[in-house]
Amino acid sequence: MDLEKNIQPLLSTKQIEEKIKQMGEALTQAYQGKELVCVCILKGSIVFFSDLIRSIDLPLTIDFLRVSSYGHATVSSGEVRLVQDLSQSIEGKHVLIVEDIVDTGHTISFLQSYLKAKHPKSLALASLLFKPSRTECEVHIDHLGFTIDNHFVVGYGLDAAEKYRNLPYVGILQTNEESS
Ligand code: 5GP
């Protein structure tokens, strides 16, 4: 496929599927009898989110937050801006933030303080990916899919200038020098 020309596969569809099944089982255990709201961080988390919520065997509600951090660059500016807010109150509810990737940690630190101020009963984080070598803020990930090395990855919701989100796996985007 033309879309995959510059991509080196990193995590296969099957690996992701298996991991999400395990995460779903752990989340189903953790939130038994609790009122759970899953918050999808747009746009990158949308594919992970839609698979993860279907692996949680509990009644739950969903909501969306959109932040902008990178613009079209592949390096974090450290600046996070809220673009779209929640549509419901989360006061007194158990909230699970669903992120695609924690890189420097600026986005998630911003989101955690933003949501804490809305007084949820609990606030936890599920992230598909984590790049520990890039961390600049201390972040605790309650439910983690995969730890990866310092690569710029795309696919399974993650983009580069809005492309590649529809790849069914996660791959490393090769720079021109690497792919030539
Ligand atoms: P952080 O604030 O932790 O540095 O970055 C978090 C956000 O940056 C993620 O939600 C994601 O949108 C973007 N990001 C960080 N690393 C990558 C990456 O390797 N690939 C892509 N496509 N986006 C990334």
GROMACS .gro file of N, CA and C in nm, residues 20-174:
model
  465
   20ILE      N    1  -0.486  -0.521   2.435
   20ILE     CA    2  -0.611  -0.453   2.473
   20ILE      C    3  -0.705  -0.549   2.546
   21LYS      N    4  -0.702  -0.675   2.508
   21LYS     CA    5  -0.785  -0.774   2.577
   21LYS      C    6  -0.742  -0.781   2.725
   22GLN      N    7  -0.609  -0.787   2.748
   22GLN     CA    8  -0.558  -0.791   2.886
   22GLN      C    9  -0.594  -0.664   2.962
   23MET      N   10  -0.578  -0.550   2.895
   23MET     CA   11  -0.609  -0.422   2.962
   23MET      C   12  -0.758  -0.417   2.996
   24GLY      N   13  -0.841  -0.464   2.907
   24GLY     CA   14  -0.986  -0.465   2.928
   24GLY      C   15  -1.024  -0.552   3.048
   25GLU      N   16  -0.956  -0.665   3.061
   25GLU     CA   17  -0.985  -0.754   3.175
   25GLU      C   18  -0.947  -0.685   3.307
   26ALA      N   19  -0.829  -0.620   3.307
   26ALA     CA   20  -0.784  -0.551   3.429
   26ALA      C   21  -0.879  -0.436   3.464
   27LEU      N   22  -0.924  -0.362   3.362
   27LEU     CA   23  -1.014  -0.249   3.386
   27LEU      C   24  -1.151  -0.298   3.434
   28THR      N   25  -1.197  -0.409   3.379
   28THR     CA   26  -1.326  -0.466   3.420
   28THR      C   27  -1.320  -0.502   3.569
   29GLN      N   28  -1.208  -0.558   3.612
   29GLN     CA   29  -1.189  -0.590   3.754
   29GLN      C   30  -1.186  -0.462   3.838
   30ALA      N   31  -1.106  -0.366   3.793
   30ALA     CA   32  -1.080  -0.245   3.873
   30ALA      C   33  -1.206  -0.160   3.894
   31TYR      N   34  -1.297  -0.161   3.799
   31TYR     CA   35  -1.413  -0.070   3.808
   31TYR      C   36  -1.546  -0.140   3.836
   32GLN      N   37  -1.539  -0.264   3.890
   32GLN     CA   38  -1.662  -0.334   3.927
   32GLN      C   39  -1.748  -0.247   4.019
   33GLY      N   40  -1.875  -0.230   3.986
   33GLY     CA   41  -1.969  -0.159   4.075
   33GLY      C   42  -1.947  -0.008   4.080
   34LYS      N   43  -1.860   0.047   3.993
   34LYS     CA   44  -1.833   0.191   3.997
   34LYS      C   45  -1.890   0.259   3.873
   35GLU      N   46  -1.919   0.388   3.888
   35GLU     CA   47  -1.972   0.464   3.774
   35GLU      C   48  -1.853   0.519   3.693
   36LEU      N   49  -1.827   0.456   3.579
   36LEU     CA   50  -1.705   0.486   3.502
   36LEU      C   51  -1.735   0.575   3.381
   37VAL      N   52  -1.652   0.680   3.368
   37VAL     CA   53  -1.656   0.763   3.247
   37VAL      C   54  -1.520   0.750   3.178
   38CYS      N   55  -1.520   0.705   3.053
   38CYS     CA   56  -1.395   0.694   2.976
   38CYS      C   57  -1.382   0.818   2.888
   39VAL      N   58  -1.269   0.886   2.902
   39VAL     CA   59  -1.248   1.010   2.827
   39VAL      C   60  -1.143   0.988   2.718
   40CYS      N   61  -1.187   1.004   2.595
   40CYS     CA   62  -1.100   0.985   2.478
   40CYS      C   63  -1.029   1.118   2.448
   41ILE      N   64  -0.898   1.115   2.436
   41ILE     CA   65  -0.824   1.236   2.402
   41ILE      C   66  -0.805   1.239   2.250
   42LEU      N   67  -0.878   1.332   2.188
   42LEU     CA   68  -0.879   1.341   2.041
   42LEU      C   69  -0.752   1.410   1.991
   43LYS      N   70  -0.709   1.381   1.868
   43LYS     CA   71  -0.771   1.279   1.784
   43LYS      C   72  -0.701   1.145   1.796
   44GLY      N   73  -0.576   1.147   1.841
   44GLY     CA   74  -0.489   1.029   1.833
   44GLY      C   75  -0.541   0.904   1.902
   45SER      N   76  -0.623   0.921   2.008
   45SER     CA   77  -0.664   0.803   2.085
   45SER      C   78  -0.787   0.733   2.030
   46ILE      N   79  -0.845   0.787   1.924
   46ILE     CA   80  -0.978   0.739   1.883
   46ILE      C   81  -0.983   0.590   1.850
   47VAL      N   82  -0.880   0.537   1.786
   47VAL     CA   83  -0.882   0.396   1.747
   47VAL      C   84  -0.861   0.307   1.870
   48PHE      N   85  -0.762   0.343   1.951
   48PHE     CA   86  -0.736   0.271   2.076
   48PHE      C   87  -0.859   0.276   2.166
   49PHE      N   88  -0.918   0.393   2.179
   49PHE     CA   89  -1.035   0.413   2.264
   49PHE      C   90  -1.150   0.322   2.223
   50SER      N   91  -1.176   0.319   2.092
   50SER     CA   92  -1.294   0.242   2.047
   50SER      C   93  -1.272   0.092   2.070
   51ASP      N   94  -1.148   0.046   2.061
   51ASP     CA   95  -1.122  -0.095   2.092
   51ASP      C   96  -1.122  -0.119   2.243
   52LEU      N   97  -1.061  -0.026   2.319
   52LEU     CA   98  -1.050  -0.047   2.464
   52LEU      C   99  -1.187  -0.049   2.532
   53ILE      N  100  -1.274   0.046   2.499
   53ILE     CA  101  -1.404   0.048   2.569
   53ILE      C  102  -1.485  -0.080   2.540
   54ARG      N  103  -1.464  -0.137   2.420
   54ARG     CA  104  -1.538  -0.260   2.388
   54ARG      C  105  -1.479  -0.382   2.458
   55SER      N  106  -1.360  -0.366   2.516
   55SER     CA  107  -1.302  -0.479   2.591
   55SER      C  108  -1.332  -0.467   2.741
   56ILE      N  109  -1.403  -0.361   2.781
   56ILE     CA  110  -1.441  -0.345   2.923
   56ILE      C  111  -1.584  -0.395   2.939
   57ASP      N  112  -1.601  -0.497   3.021
   57ASP     CA  113  -1.731  -0.561   3.033
   57ASP      C  114  -1.809  -0.502   3.151
   58LEU      N  115  -1.842  -0.373   3.139
   58LEU     CA  116  -1.914  -0.300   3.245
   58LEU      C  117  -1.998  -0.192   3.179
   59PRO      N  118  -2.105  -0.146   3.248
   59PRO     CA  119  -2.175  -0.028   3.195
   59PRO      C  120  -2.082   0.093   3.213
   60LEU      N  121  -2.070   0.176   3.112
   60LEU     CA  122  -1.985   0.296   3.124
   60LEU      C  123  -2.038   0.404   3.032
   61THR      N  124  -1.990   0.526   3.049
   61THR     CA  125  -2.023   0.632   2.955
   61THR      C  126  -1.892   0.685   2.895
   62ILE      N  127  -1.905   0.755   2.784
   62ILE     CA  128  -1.785   0.807   2.718
   62ILE      C  129  -1.796   0.958   2.698
   63ASP      N  130  -1.679   1.019   2.689
   63ASP     CA  131  -1.674   1.163   2.656
   63ASP      C  132  -1.543   1.191   2.583
   64PHE      N  133  -1.532   1.312   2.531
   64PHE     CA  134  -1.417   1.347   2.447
   64PHE      C  135  -1.357   1.479   2.490
   65LEU      N  136  -1.225   1.485   2.484
   65LEU     CA  137  -1.152   1.610   2.507
   65LEU      C  138  -1.057   1.622   2.391
   66ARG      N  139  -1.040   1.744   2.341
   66ARG     CA  140  -0.941   1.759   2.235
   66ARG      C  141  -0.839   1.864   2.276
   67VAL      N  142  -0.715   1.825   2.266
   67VAL     CA  143  -0.607   1.918   2.296
   67VAL      C  144  -0.519   1.929   2.173
   68SER      N  145  -0.449   2.040   2.165
   68SER     CA  146  -0.355   2.051   2.055
   68SER      C  147  -0.219   2.078   2.116
   69SER      N  148  -0.118   1.999   2.073
   69SER     CA  149   0.014   2.024   2.129
   69SER      C  150   0.121   2.039   2.023
   70TYR      N  151   0.123   1.952   1.923
   70TYR     CA  152   0.235   1.951   1.829
   70TYR      C  153   0.214   2.033   1.703
   71GLY      N  154   0.088   2.069   1.672
   71GLY     CA  155   0.063   2.128   1.540
   71GLY      C  156   0.101   2.025   1.436
   72HIS      N  157   0.179   2.062   1.338
   72HIS     CA  158   0.220   1.967   1.235
   72HIS      C  159   0.362   1.918   1.254
   73ALA      N  160   0.425   1.954   1.365
   73ALA     CA  161   0.565   1.914   1.386
   73ALA      C  162   0.573   1.774   1.449
   74THR      N  163   0.689   1.712   1.445
   74THR     CA  164   0.705   1.581   1.508
   74THR      C  165   0.780   1.594   1.641
   75VAL      N  166   0.802   1.715   1.687
   75VAL     CA  167   0.869   1.738   1.816
   75VAL      C  168   0.776   1.823   1.902
   76SER      N  169   0.762   1.783   2.030
   76SER     CA  170   0.669   1.853   2.118
   76SER      C  171   0.716   1.996   2.145
   77SER      N  172   0.619   2.089   2.144
   77SER     CA  173   0.652   2.227   2.177
   77SER      C  174   0.639   2.247   2.328
   78GLY      N  175   0.578   2.149   2.396
   78GLY     CA  176   0.556   2.163   2.540
   78GLY      C  177   0.435   2.249   2.573
   79GLU      N  178   0.375   2.309   2.473
   79GLU     CA  179   0.259   2.395   2.492
   79GLU      C  180   0.133   2.315   2.466
   80VAL      N  181   0.041   2.312   2.562
   80VAL     CA  182  -0.081   2.234   2.544
   80VAL      C  183  -0.200   2.329   2.551
   81ARG      N  184  -0.294   2.311   2.461
   81ARG     CA  185  -0.411   2.398   2.454
   81ARG      C  186  -0.536   2.312   2.447
   82LEU      N  187  -0.640   2.348   2.524
   82LEU     CA  188  -0.766   2.274   2.517
   82LEU      C  189  -0.847   2.326   2.399
   83VAL      N  190  -0.888   2.235   2.310
   83VAL     CA  191  -0.961   2.276   2.190
   83VAL      C  192  -1.109   2.239   2.201
   84GLN      N  193  -1.137   2.127   2.271
   84GLN     CA  194  -1.277   2.085   2.288
   84GLN      C  195  -1.294   2.027   2.429
   85ASP      N  196  -1.398   2.075   2.500
   85ASP     CA  197  -1.418   2.034   2.639
   85ASP      C  198  -1.516   1.916   2.650
   86LEU      N  199  -1.525   1.860   2.769
   86LEU     CA  200  -1.620   1.752   2.798
   86LEU      C  201  -1.764   1.800   2.779
   87SER      N  202  -1.854   1.704   2.756
   87SER     CA  203  -1.994   1.743   2.737
   87SER      C  204  -2.078   1.718   2.862
   88GLN      N  205  -2.018   1.661   2.967
   88GLN     CA  206  -2.096   1.629   3.088
   88GLN      C  207  -2.011   1.656   3.212
   89SER      N  208  -2.078   1.664   3.327
   89SER     CA  209  -2.004   1.682   3.453
   89SER      C  210  -1.941   1.548   3.493
   90ILE      N  211  -1.818   1.554   3.546
   90ILE     CA  212  -1.754   1.430   3.593
   90ILE      C  213  -1.742   1.432   3.746
   91GLU      N  214  -1.805   1.528   3.808
   91GLU     CA  215  -1.796   1.540   3.954
   91GLU      C  216  -1.848   1.412   4.020
   92GLY      N  217  -1.768   1.357   4.111
   92GLY     CA  218  -1.809   1.237   4.185
   92GLY      C  219  -1.803   1.108   4.104
   93LYS      N  220  -1.752   1.114   3.982
   93LYS     CA  221  -1.747   0.992   3.899
   93LYS      C  222  -1.604   0.938   3.889
   94HIS      N  223  -1.594   0.812   3.851
   94HIS     CA  224  -1.463   0.752   3.829
   94HIS      C  225  -1.425   0.776   3.683
   95VAL      N  226  -1.316   0.848   3.665
   95VAL     CA  227  -1.278   0.890   3.529
   95VAL      C  228  -1.151   0.819   3.485
   96LEU      N  229  -1.157   0.764   3.364
   96LEU     CA  230  -1.039   0.702   3.304
   96LEU      C  231  -1.002   0.781   3.179
   97ILE      N  232  -0.883   0.843   3.182
   97ILE     CA  233  -0.833   0.914   3.064
   97ILE      C  234  -0.772   0.810   2.971
   98VAL      N  235  -0.809   0.814   2.843
   98VAL     CA  236  -0.753   0.719   2.746
   98VAL      C  237  -0.668   0.796   2.645
   99GLU      N  238  -0.537   0.774   2.654
   99GLU     CA  239  -0.439   0.845   2.570
   99GLU      C  240  -0.375   0.747   2.471
  100ASP      N  241  -0.328   0.801   2.360
  100ASP     CA  242  -0.255   0.717   2.265
  100ASP      C  243  -0.111   0.696   2.309
  101ILE      N  244  -0.044   0.805   2.350
  101ILE     CA  245   0.099   0.794   2.381
  101ILE      C  246   0.139   0.902   2.482
  102VAL      N  247   0.223   0.862   2.577
  102VAL     CA  248   0.283   0.960   2.668
  102VAL      C  249   0.429   0.973   2.626
  103ASP      N  250   0.463   1.094   2.585
  103ASP     CA  251   0.597   1.121   2.532
  103ASP      C  252   0.672   1.206   2.636
  104THR      N  253   0.673   1.338   2.624
  104THR     CA  254   0.738   1.421   2.726
  104THR      C  255   0.655   1.423   2.855
  105GLY      N  256   0.524   1.397   2.844
  105GLY     CA  257   0.436   1.400   2.961
  105GLY      C  258   0.364   1.533   2.980
  106HIS      N  259   0.395   1.634   2.899
  106HIS     CA  260   0.332   1.765   2.916
  106HIS      C  261   0.181   1.758   2.895
  107THR      N  262   0.139   1.686   2.790
  107THR     CA  263  -0.005   1.680   2.759
  107THR      C  264  -0.082   1.616   2.875
  108ILE      N  265  -0.031   1.503   2.923
  108ILE     CA  266  -0.106   1.431   3.026
  108ILE      C  267  -0.102   1.507   3.159
  109SER      N  268   0.008   1.574   3.189
  109SER     CA  269   0.014   1.653   3.313
  109SER      C  270  -0.090   1.764   3.308
  110PHE      N  271  -0.099   1.830   3.192
  110PHE     CA  272  -0.200   1.935   3.173
  110PHE      C  273  -0.341   1.875   3.192
  111LEU      N  274  -0.367   1.762   3.128
  111LEU     CA  275  -0.500   1.701   3.133
  111LEU      C  276  -0.537   1.657   3.274
  112GLN      N  277  -0.438   1.601   3.345
  112GLN     CA  278  -0.467   1.554   3.480
  112GLN      C  279  -0.503   1.671   3.571
  113SER      N  280  -0.428   1.782   3.566
  113SER     CA  281  -0.467   1.894   3.653
  113SER      C  282  -0.599   1.954   3.610
  114TYR      N  283  -0.622   1.959   3.478
  114TYR     CA  284  -0.748   2.015   3.427
  114TYR      C  285  -0.868   1.933   3.478
  115LEU      N  286  -0.856   1.801   3.469
  115LEU     CA  287  -0.969   1.715   3.508
  115LEU      C  288  -0.984   1.704   3.659
  116LYS      N  289  -0.872   1.705   3.731
  116LYS     CA  290  -0.878   1.701   3.879
  116LYS      C  291  -0.960   1.817   3.933
  117ALA      N  292  -0.948   1.932   3.869
  117ALA     CA  293  -1.019   2.053   3.914
  117ALA      C  294  -1.170   2.037   3.898
  118LYS      N  295  -1.214   1.934   3.825
  118LYS     CA  296  -1.359   1.911   3.808
  118LYS      C  297  -1.411   1.811   3.912
  119HIS      N  298  -1.328   1.776   4.009
  119HIS     CA  299  -1.363   1.691   4.123
  119HIS      C  300  -1.421   1.553   4.090
  120PRO      N  301  -1.352   1.474   4.009
  120PRO     CA  302  -1.397   1.336   3.990
  120PRO      C  303  -1.371   1.256   4.118
  121LYS      N  304  -1.439   1.142   4.133
  121LYS     CA  305  -1.416   1.060   4.253
  121LYS      C  306  -1.277   0.996   4.244
  122SER      N  307  -1.240   0.955   4.123
  122SER     CA  308  -1.103   0.906   4.100
  122SER      C  309  -1.065   0.942   3.957
  123LEU      N  310  -0.933   0.950   3.935
  123LEU     CA  311  -0.883   0.985   3.802
  123LEU      C  312  -0.766   0.892   3.770
  124ALA      N  313  -0.782   0.813   3.664
  124ALA     CA  314  -0.675   0.719   3.627
  124ALA      C  315  -0.642   0.737   3.479
  125LEU      N  316  -0.530   0.679   3.441
  125LEU     CA  317  -0.482   0.695   3.303
  125LEU      C  318  -0.454   0.560   3.239
  126ALA      N  319  -0.510   0.542   3.117
  126ALA     CA  320  -0.473   0.427   3.034
  126ALA      C  321  -0.405   0.484   2.910
  127SER      N  322  -0.284   0.436   2.880
  127SER     CA  323  -0.216   0.482   2.759
  127SER      C  324  -0.168   0.361   2.680
  128LEU      N  325  -0.185   0.369   2.549
  128LEU     CA  326  -0.139   0.257   2.467
  128LEU      C  327   0.013   0.251   2.467
  129LEU      N  328   0.079   0.368   2.457
  129LEU     CA  329   0.225   0.371   2.442
  129LEU      C  330   0.289   0.467   2.542
  130PHE      N  331   0.415   0.438   2.574
  130PHE     CA  332   0.493   0.525   2.663
  130PHE      C  333   0.637   0.526   2.614
  131LYS      N  334   0.693   0.648   2.602
  131LYS     CA  335   0.835   0.661   2.563
  131LYS      C  336   0.914   0.713   2.682
  132PRO      N  337   0.961   0.626   2.771
  132PRO     CA  338   1.025   0.673   2.896
  132PRO      C  339   1.148   0.759   2.873
  133SER      N  340   1.218   0.738   2.763
  133SER     CA  341   1.342   0.814   2.739
  133SER      C  342   1.316   0.962   2.714
  134ARG      N  343   1.191   1.000   2.691
  134ARG     CA  344   1.158   1.138   2.656
  134ARG      C  345   1.091   1.215   2.769
  135THR      N  346   1.066   1.145   2.882
  135THR     CA  347   0.986   1.206   2.989
  135THR      C  348   1.048   1.334   3.046
  136GLU      N  349   0.965   1.437   3.057
  136GLU     CA  350   1.009   1.562   3.120
  136GLU      C  351   0.925   1.595   3.243
  137CYS      N  352   0.807   1.527   3.256
  137CYS     CA  353   0.720   1.549   3.371
  137CYS      C  354   0.697   1.411   3.434
  138GLU      N  355   0.682   1.409   3.565
  138GLU     CA  356   0.656   1.279   3.629
  138GLU      C  357   0.512   1.238   3.601
  139VAL      N  358   0.495   1.120   3.539
  139VAL     CA  359   0.360   1.075   3.503
  139VAL      C  360   0.341   0.931   3.550
  140HIS      N  361   0.229   0.906   3.617
  140HIS     CA  362   0.199   0.768   3.656
  140HIS      C  363   0.093   0.713   3.560
  141ILE      N  364   0.128   0.604   3.491
  141ILE     CA  365   0.031   0.543   3.397
  141ILE      C  366  -0.027   0.419   3.466
  142ASP      N  367  -0.158   0.423   3.495
  142ASP     CA  368  -0.219   0.312   3.569
  142ASP      C  369  -0.235   0.189   3.483
  143HIS      N  370  -0.267   0.208   3.355
  143HIS     CA  371  -0.288   0.094   3.264
  143HIS      C  372  -0.211   0.123   3.136
  144LEU      N  373  -0.098   0.052   3.119
  144LEU     CA  374  -0.010   0.080   3.005
  144LEU      C  375  -0.008  -0.037   2.907
  145GLY      N  376  -0.013  -0.002   2.778
  145GLY     CA  377   0.000  -0.105   2.674
  145GLY      C  378   0.146  -0.143   2.654
  146PHE      N  379   0.222  -0.056   2.588
  146PHE     CA  380   0.361  -0.089   2.552
  146PHE      C  381   0.455   0.026   2.583
  147THR      N  382   0.575  -0.009   2.629
  147THR     CA  383   0.684   0.088   2.640
  147THR      C  384   0.764   0.079   2.510
  148ILE      N  385   0.794   0.194   2.450
  148ILE     CA  386   0.870   0.191   2.324
  148ILE      C  387   0.994   0.281   2.332
  149ASP      N  388   1.087   0.257   2.243
  149ASP     CA  389   1.207   0.341   2.236
  149ASP      C  390   1.173   0.476   2.174
  150ASN      N  391   1.272   0.562   2.167
  150ASN     CA  392   1.249   0.697   2.117
  150ASN      C  393   1.239   0.703   1.964
  151HIS      N  394   1.122   0.663   1.914
  151HIS     CA  395   1.092   0.671   1.770
  151HIS      C  396   0.967   0.755   1.754
  152PHE      N  397   0.952   0.817   1.638
  152PHE     CA  398   0.825   0.882   1.607
  152PHE      C  399   0.737   0.777   1.539
  153VAL      N  400   0.627   0.741   1.606
  153VAL     CA  401   0.544   0.632   1.556
  153VAL      C  402   0.412   0.684   1.498
  154VAL      N  403   0.357   0.607   1.406
  154VAL     CA  404   0.229   0.643   1.343
  154VAL      C  405   0.143   0.517   1.331
  155GLY      N  406   0.016   0.539   1.297
  155GLY     CA  407  -0.076   0.427   1.277
  155GLY      C  408  -0.161   0.403   1.400
  156TYR      N  409  -0.269   0.327   1.382
  156TYR     CA  410  -0.360   0.293   1.491
  156TYR      C  411  -0.406   0.421   1.563
  157GLY      N  412  -0.437   0.523   1.485
  157GLY     CA  413  -0.485   0.652   1.540
  157GLY      C  414  -0.379   0.760   1.541
  158LEU      N  415  -0.252   0.722   1.548
  158LEU     CA  416  -0.144   0.822   1.555
  158LEU      C  417  -0.110   0.873   1.416
  159ASP      N  418  -0.085   1.004   1.408
  159ASP     CA  419  -0.065   1.064   1.276
  159ASP      C  420   0.072   1.129   1.260
  160ALA      N  421   0.102   1.165   1.137
  160ALA     CA  422   0.207   1.261   1.105
  160ALA      C  423   0.140   1.355   1.007
  161ALA      N  424   0.123   1.481   1.046
  161ALA     CA  425   0.050   1.579   0.965
  161ALA      C  426  -0.083   1.522   0.916
  162GLU      N  427  -0.156   1.456   1.008
  162GLU     CA  428  -0.292   1.403   0.984
  162GLU      C  429  -0.295   1.276   0.898
  163LYS      N  430  -0.181   1.226   0.855
  163LYS     CA  431  -0.183   1.102   0.774
  163LYS      C  432  -0.153   0.981   0.863
  164TYR      N  433  -0.179   0.864   0.812
  164TYR     CA  434  -0.145   0.733   0.873
  164TYR      C  435  -0.237   0.687   0.985
  165ARG      N  436  -0.337   0.768   1.025
  165ARG     CA  437  -0.420   0.727   1.139
  165ARG      C  438  -0.491   0.595   1.114
  166ASN      N  439  -0.520   0.565   0.986
  166ASN     CA  440  -0.597   0.446   0.954
  166ASN      C  441  -0.513   0.320   0.934
  167LEU      N  442  -0.382   0.327   0.956
  167LEU     CA  443  -0.303   0.203   0.952
  167LEU      C  444  -0.348   0.113   1.067
  168PRO      N  445  -0.367  -0.017   1.045
  168PRO     CA  446  -0.419  -0.102   1.153
  168PRO      C  447  -0.311  -0.150   1.251
  169TYR      N  448  -0.189  -0.100   1.239
  169TYR     CA  449  -0.080  -0.136   1.331
  169TYR      C  450   0.000  -0.010   1.362
  170VAL      N  451   0.098  -0.022   1.454
  170VAL     CA  452   0.185   0.092   1.487
  170VAL      C  453   0.320   0.070   1.420
  171GLY      N  454   0.367   0.174   1.350
  171GLY     CA  455   0.497   0.163   1.283
  171GLY      C  456   0.580   0.287   1.305
  172ILE      N  457   0.710   0.273   1.276
  172ILE     CA  458   0.802   0.386   1.290
  172ILE      C  459   0.807   0.461   1.158
  173LEU      N  460   0.787   0.593   1.168
  173LEU     CA  461   0.793   0.675   1.046
  173LEU      C  462   0.940   0.704   1.016
  174GLN      N  463   0.985   0.656   0.900
  174GLN     CA  464   1.125   0.676   0.861
  174GLN      C  465   1.142   0.817   0.806
   0.00000   0.00000   0.00000
